[in-house]
């Protein structure tokens, strides 16, 4: 079965600094990959998804992620962090659709002024 | 357009009690799912439905029942609550395939 590992349960950056959140996956077939964001006391919101069309995927709020098959990675980046980016971020993988989606444990991003 | 709504927002139960978590969506989505979120474990799929009258088990279905009598509603039932079911529960809906899932605001459940 597919699975996701998010490296680092907490990441702290300064405002204006690069954001890098790491995600590695395992899957026996070409996967679909997702990044979600969860703000305090809210549900999850889709940031971006990879569905094999292009390896560099651009999402909302200036985030992007690159699918690297050789490294089985799908890291999330943003060139310049903003205070409003403070949230928890989840990487997810699916082989067959939403009925088999597997989420990582999450990475909490803190942005320091 | 309310999206996905969940009630209640908070609930405290005693071991052995039963309750139903409500979920409704107004986007005419065929796919609906229930997840639980536990610290350090991300979200895990409990049950899902691909349309009215069709439900199936996810990754962690034990202790939970669901039904889908209408497209809009997808309630989650706990027949005999256990402390291990203390969690935050999220309902989600989508138009299917790999299209975006829309999540509700969650229900925080504590079982004493």
Short mmCIF file of C-alpha atoms in Angstrom, two decimals:
data_model
loop_
_atom_site.label_atom_id
_atom_site.label_comp_id
_atom_site.label_asym_id
_atom_site.label_seq_id
_atom_site.Cartn_x
_atom_site.Cartn_y
_atom_site.Cartn_z
CA UNK A 1 0.00 0.00 0.00
CA UNK A 2 1.14 3.52 -0.64
CA UNK A 3 2.42 5.70 2.20
CA UNK A 4 3.80 9.15 2.87
CA UNK A 5 6.58 10.37 5.16
CA UNK A 6 6.87 14.02 6.07
CA UNK A 7 10.30 14.90 7.39
CA UNK A 8 10.08 17.26 10.32
CA UNK A 9 6.97 17.67 12.43
CA UNK A 10 7.83 21.34 13.05
CA UNK A 11 9.53 23.84 10.77
CA UNK A 12 10.26 27.43 11.75
CA UNK A 13 11.30 30.15 9.30
CA UNK A 14 11.62 33.90 9.39
CA UNK A 15 9.25 36.09 7.44
CA UNK A 16 10.62 36.50 3.92
CA UNK A 17 12.72 33.33 4.08
CA UNK A 18 12.38 30.26 1.89
CA UNK A 19 9.84 27.67 2.98
CA UNK A 20 10.75 24.02 2.31
CA UNK A 21 8.51 21.23 3.58
CA UNK A 22 9.63 17.72 2.76
CA UNK A 23 7.51 14.80 1.63
CA UNK A 24 8.60 11.36 0.47
CA UNK A 25 6.18 8.74 -0.77
CA UNK A 26 6.08 5.06 -1.55
CA UNK A 27 3.80 3.65 -4.20
CA UNK A 28 3.82 0.63 -6.46
CA UNK A 29 2.20 2.55 -9.31
CA UNK A 30 2.51 6.13 -10.57
CA UNK A 31 0.92 8.09 -7.77
CA UNK A 32 -1.25 11.13 -7.46
CA UNK A 33 0.21 13.49 -4.86
CA UNK A 34 -1.35 16.33 -2.91
CA UNK A 35 -0.47 19.06 -0.46
CA UNK A 36 -3.12 20.34 1.91
CA UNK A 37 -3.01 23.20 4.42
CA UNK A 38 -4.90 23.35 7.69
CA UNK A 39 -5.32 26.62 9.54
CA UNK A 40 -6.17 26.49 13.26
CA UNK A 41 -9.62 25.08 13.99
CA UNK A 42 -10.43 24.63 10.31
CA UNK A 43 -10.70 21.80 7.84
CA UNK A 44 -8.08 21.03 5.22
CA UNK A 45 -7.74 23.07 2.04
CA UNK A 46 -6.07 21.85 -1.13
CA UNK A 47 -2.86 23.73 -1.99
CA UNK A 48 -1.88 21.79 -5.09
CA UNK A 49 -1.90 18.35 -6.66
CA UNK A 50 0.27 16.31 -9.03
CA UNK A 51 -1.54 14.17 -11.58
CA UNK A 52 1.35 13.37 -13.98
CA UNK A 53 0.74 16.32 -16.31
CA UNK A 54 3.84 18.29 -15.24
CA UNK A 55 6.51 17.62 -12.66
CA UNK A 56 6.49 21.19 -11.31
CA UNK A 57 3.11 22.03 -9.90
CA UNK A 58 2.04 25.52 -8.91
CA UNK A 59 -0.61 25.99 -6.26
CA UNK A 60 -2.37 28.71 -4.38
CA UNK A 61 -0.76 31.37 -2.20
CA UNK A 62 2.59 31.18 -4.07
CA UNK A 63 3.37 27.57 -3.16
CA UNK A 64 4.76 25.05 -5.60
CA UNK A 65 5.97 21.45 -5.46
CA UNK A 66 8.20 19.36 -7.68
CA UNK A 67 7.62 15.67 -8.34
CA UNK A 68 10.93 13.78 -8.46
CA UNK A 69 10.38 10.15 -9.32
CA UNK A 70 14.05 9.17 -8.82
CA UNK A 71 13.93 10.51 -5.27
CA UNK A 72 10.28 9.55 -4.61
CA UNK A 73 9.80 13.06 -3.31
CA UNK A 74 7.23 15.82 -3.60
CA UNK A 75 8.63 18.70 -1.53
CA UNK A 76 6.63 21.89 -1.06
CA UNK A 77 8.33 25.26 -1.43
CA UNK A 78 7.58 28.96 -1.28
CA UNK A 79 10.27 31.55 -2.03
CA UNK A 80 9.25 34.04 0.64
CA UNK A 81 7.32 33.16 3.79
CA UNK A 82 4.50 35.35 5.02
CA UNK A 83 3.05 35.43 8.51
CA UNK A 84 -0.23 34.15 7.10
CA UNK A 85 1.50 30.92 5.99
CA UNK A 86 1.67 29.70 9.58
CA UNK A 87 -0.40 26.51 9.57
CA UNK A 88 -0.12 22.75 9.44
CA UNK A 89 0.69 21.17 6.09
CA UNK A 90 -0.16 17.65 5.01
CA UNK A 91 1.20 15.65 2.11
CA UNK A 92 -1.02 12.88 0.73
CA UNK A 93 -0.72 10.12 -1.87
CA UNK A 94 -3.34 8.16 -3.77
CA UNK A 95 -3.18 5.35 -6.30
CA UNK A 96 -6.85 4.95 -7.10
CA UNK A 97 -8.70 8.02 -5.98
CA UNK A 98 -9.98 9.50 -2.79
CA UNK A 99 -11.08 6.18 -1.34
CA UNK A 100 -7.48 5.14 -0.83
CA UNK A 101 -5.77 8.43 0.01
CA UNK A 102 -3.02 8.24 2.62
CA UNK A 103 -1.93 11.33 4.56
CA UNK A 104 1.38 12.10 6.16
CA UNK A 105 1.59 13.02 9.84
CA UNK A 106 1.79 16.73 9.04
CA UNK A 107 4.34 19.53 9.42
CA UNK A 108 3.56 22.56 11.51
CA UNK A 109 5.03 25.71 9.99
CA UNK A 110 5.83 28.65 12.23
CA UNK A 111 6.75 32.02 10.69
CA UNK A 112 8.75 34.40 12.87
CA UNK A 113 8.55 38.15 12.35
CA UNK B 1 -23.38 28.24 -0.72
CA UNK B 2 -22.34 26.75 2.64
CA UNK B 3 -20.01 24.02 1.29
CA UNK B 4 -19.54 21.17 3.79
CA UNK B 5 -21.11 21.62 7.21
CA UNK B 6 -20.64 19.47 10.29
CA UNK B 7 -22.49 19.35 13.60
CA UNK B 8 -21.78 19.42 16.45
CA UNK B 9 -18.46 21.26 16.70
CA UNK B 10 -17.67 19.75 20.09
CA UNK B 11 -18.99 16.70 21.91
CA UNK B 12 -18.14 14.87 25.13
CA UNK B 13 -19.40 11.32 25.57
CA UNK B 14 -19.10 8.67 28.23
CA UNK B 15 -17.83 5.23 27.32
CA UNK B 16 -20.65 3.15 25.87
CA UNK B 17 -22.82 6.05 24.75
CA UNK B 18 -23.92 6.38 21.17
CA UNK B 19 -24.13 9.42 18.95
CA UNK B 20 -24.31 10.57 15.35
CA UNK B 21 -22.02 13.11 13.75
CA UNK B 22 -23.82 15.00 11.04
CA UNK B 23 -22.35 16.04 7.69
CA UNK B 24 -24.07 17.83 4.84
CA UNK B 25 -22.90 19.34 1.56
CA UNK B 26 -24.70 21.58 -0.90
CA UNK B 27 -22.41 21.15 -3.92
CA UNK B 28 -24.19 18.10 -5.36
CA UNK B 29 -21.04 16.02 -4.92
CA UNK B 30 -21.28 12.27 -5.36
CA UNK B 31 -18.23 11.42 -3.24
CA UNK B 32 -18.26 11.91 0.53
CA UNK B 33 -15.80 10.69 3.14
CA UNK B 34 -15.22 10.63 6.86
CA UNK B 35 -11.73 10.99 8.34
CA UNK B 36 -10.35 11.07 11.84
CA UNK B 37 -7.34 13.18 12.75
CA UNK B 38 -5.09 12.17 15.60
CA UNK B 39 -1.86 13.90 16.72
CA UNK B 40 1.17 12.71 14.78
CA UNK B 41 -0.91 10.48 12.49
CA UNK B 42 -2.42 12.78 9.91
CA UNK B 43 -5.89 11.93 8.63
CA UNK B 44 -7.16 8.39 8.28
CA UNK B 45 -10.15 7.39 6.19
CA UNK B 46 -13.00 5.79 8.16
CA UNK B 47 -15.77 5.30 5.58
CA UNK B 48 -16.63 6.73 2.22
CA UNK B 49 -19.53 6.87 -0.20
CA UNK B 50 -19.58 7.16 -3.99
CA UNK B 51 -23.26 8.04 -4.17
CA UNK B 52 -26.61 7.70 -2.45
CA UNK B 53 -27.09 4.16 -1.20
CA UNK B 54 -23.42 3.18 -1.70
CA UNK B 55 -20.90 3.11 1.12
CA UNK B 56 -17.64 1.29 1.79
CA UNK B 57 -14.98 0.94 4.45
CA UNK B 58 -11.79 2.91 4.60
CA UNK B 59 -8.61 2.37 6.55
CA UNK B 60 -10.07 2.44 10.10
CA UNK B 61 -13.80 1.49 9.97
CA UNK B 62 -14.18 -0.47 13.21
CA UNK B 63 -16.61 1.07 15.68
CA UNK B 64 -18.28 3.31 13.11
CA UNK B 65 -21.32 2.97 10.85
CA UNK B 66 -22.45 5.14 7.97
CA UNK B 67 -25.37 5.40 5.59
CA UNK B 68 -26.11 7.61 2.60
CA UNK B 69 -29.80 8.02 1.92
CA UNK B 70 -29.45 11.33 0.06
CA UNK B 71 -26.71 13.00 -1.97
CA UNK B 72 -26.47 15.82 0.57
CA UNK B 73 -26.11 13.96 3.87
CA UNK B 74 -23.56 11.46 5.17
CA UNK B 75 -23.91 10.85 8.93
CA UNK B 76 -21.34 8.93 10.96
CA UNK B 77 -22.61 6.80 13.86
CA UNK B 78 -20.76 5.64 16.92
CA UNK B 79 -22.83 2.83 18.42
CA UNK B 80 -20.83 2.36 21.63
CA UNK B 81 -18.20 5.02 22.14
CA UNK B 82 -14.74 4.09 23.41
CA UNK B 83 -11.89 6.32 24.65
CA UNK B 84 -9.88 5.27 21.58
CA UNK B 85 -12.42 7.18 19.49
CA UNK B 86 -11.40 10.49 21.03
CA UNK B 87 -10.34 12.44 17.96
CA UNK B 88 -11.20 15.23 15.56
CA UNK B 89 -13.53 14.07 12.80
CA UNK B 90 -13.66 15.61 9.36
CA UNK B 91 -16.19 15.10 6.62
CA UNK B 92 -15.23 15.81 3.02
CA UNK B 93 -16.89 15.79 -0.37
CA UNK B 94 -15.75 15.89 -3.98
CA UNK B 95 -17.08 15.50 -7.49
CA UNK B 96 -15.03 12.34 -7.85
CA UNK B 97 -11.80 11.04 -9.31
CA UNK B 98 -8.86 13.19 -8.26
CA UNK B 99 -10.86 16.39 -8.10
CA UNK B 100 -10.50 18.59 -5.05
CA UNK B 101 -11.94 17.37 -1.78
CA UNK B 102 -13.73 20.02 0.25
CA UNK B 103 -13.48 19.57 4.00
CA UNK B 104 -15.88 20.56 6.73
CA UNK B 105 -14.69 22.44 9.85
CA UNK B 106 -14.51 19.27 11.97
CA UNK B 107 -16.06 17.82 15.12
CA UNK B 108 -13.89 17.48 18.21
CA UNK B 109 -15.03 14.39 20.12
CA UNK B 110 -13.88 13.37 23.59
CA UNK B 111 -14.86 10.00 25.06
CA UNK B 112 -14.36 9.69 28.80
#
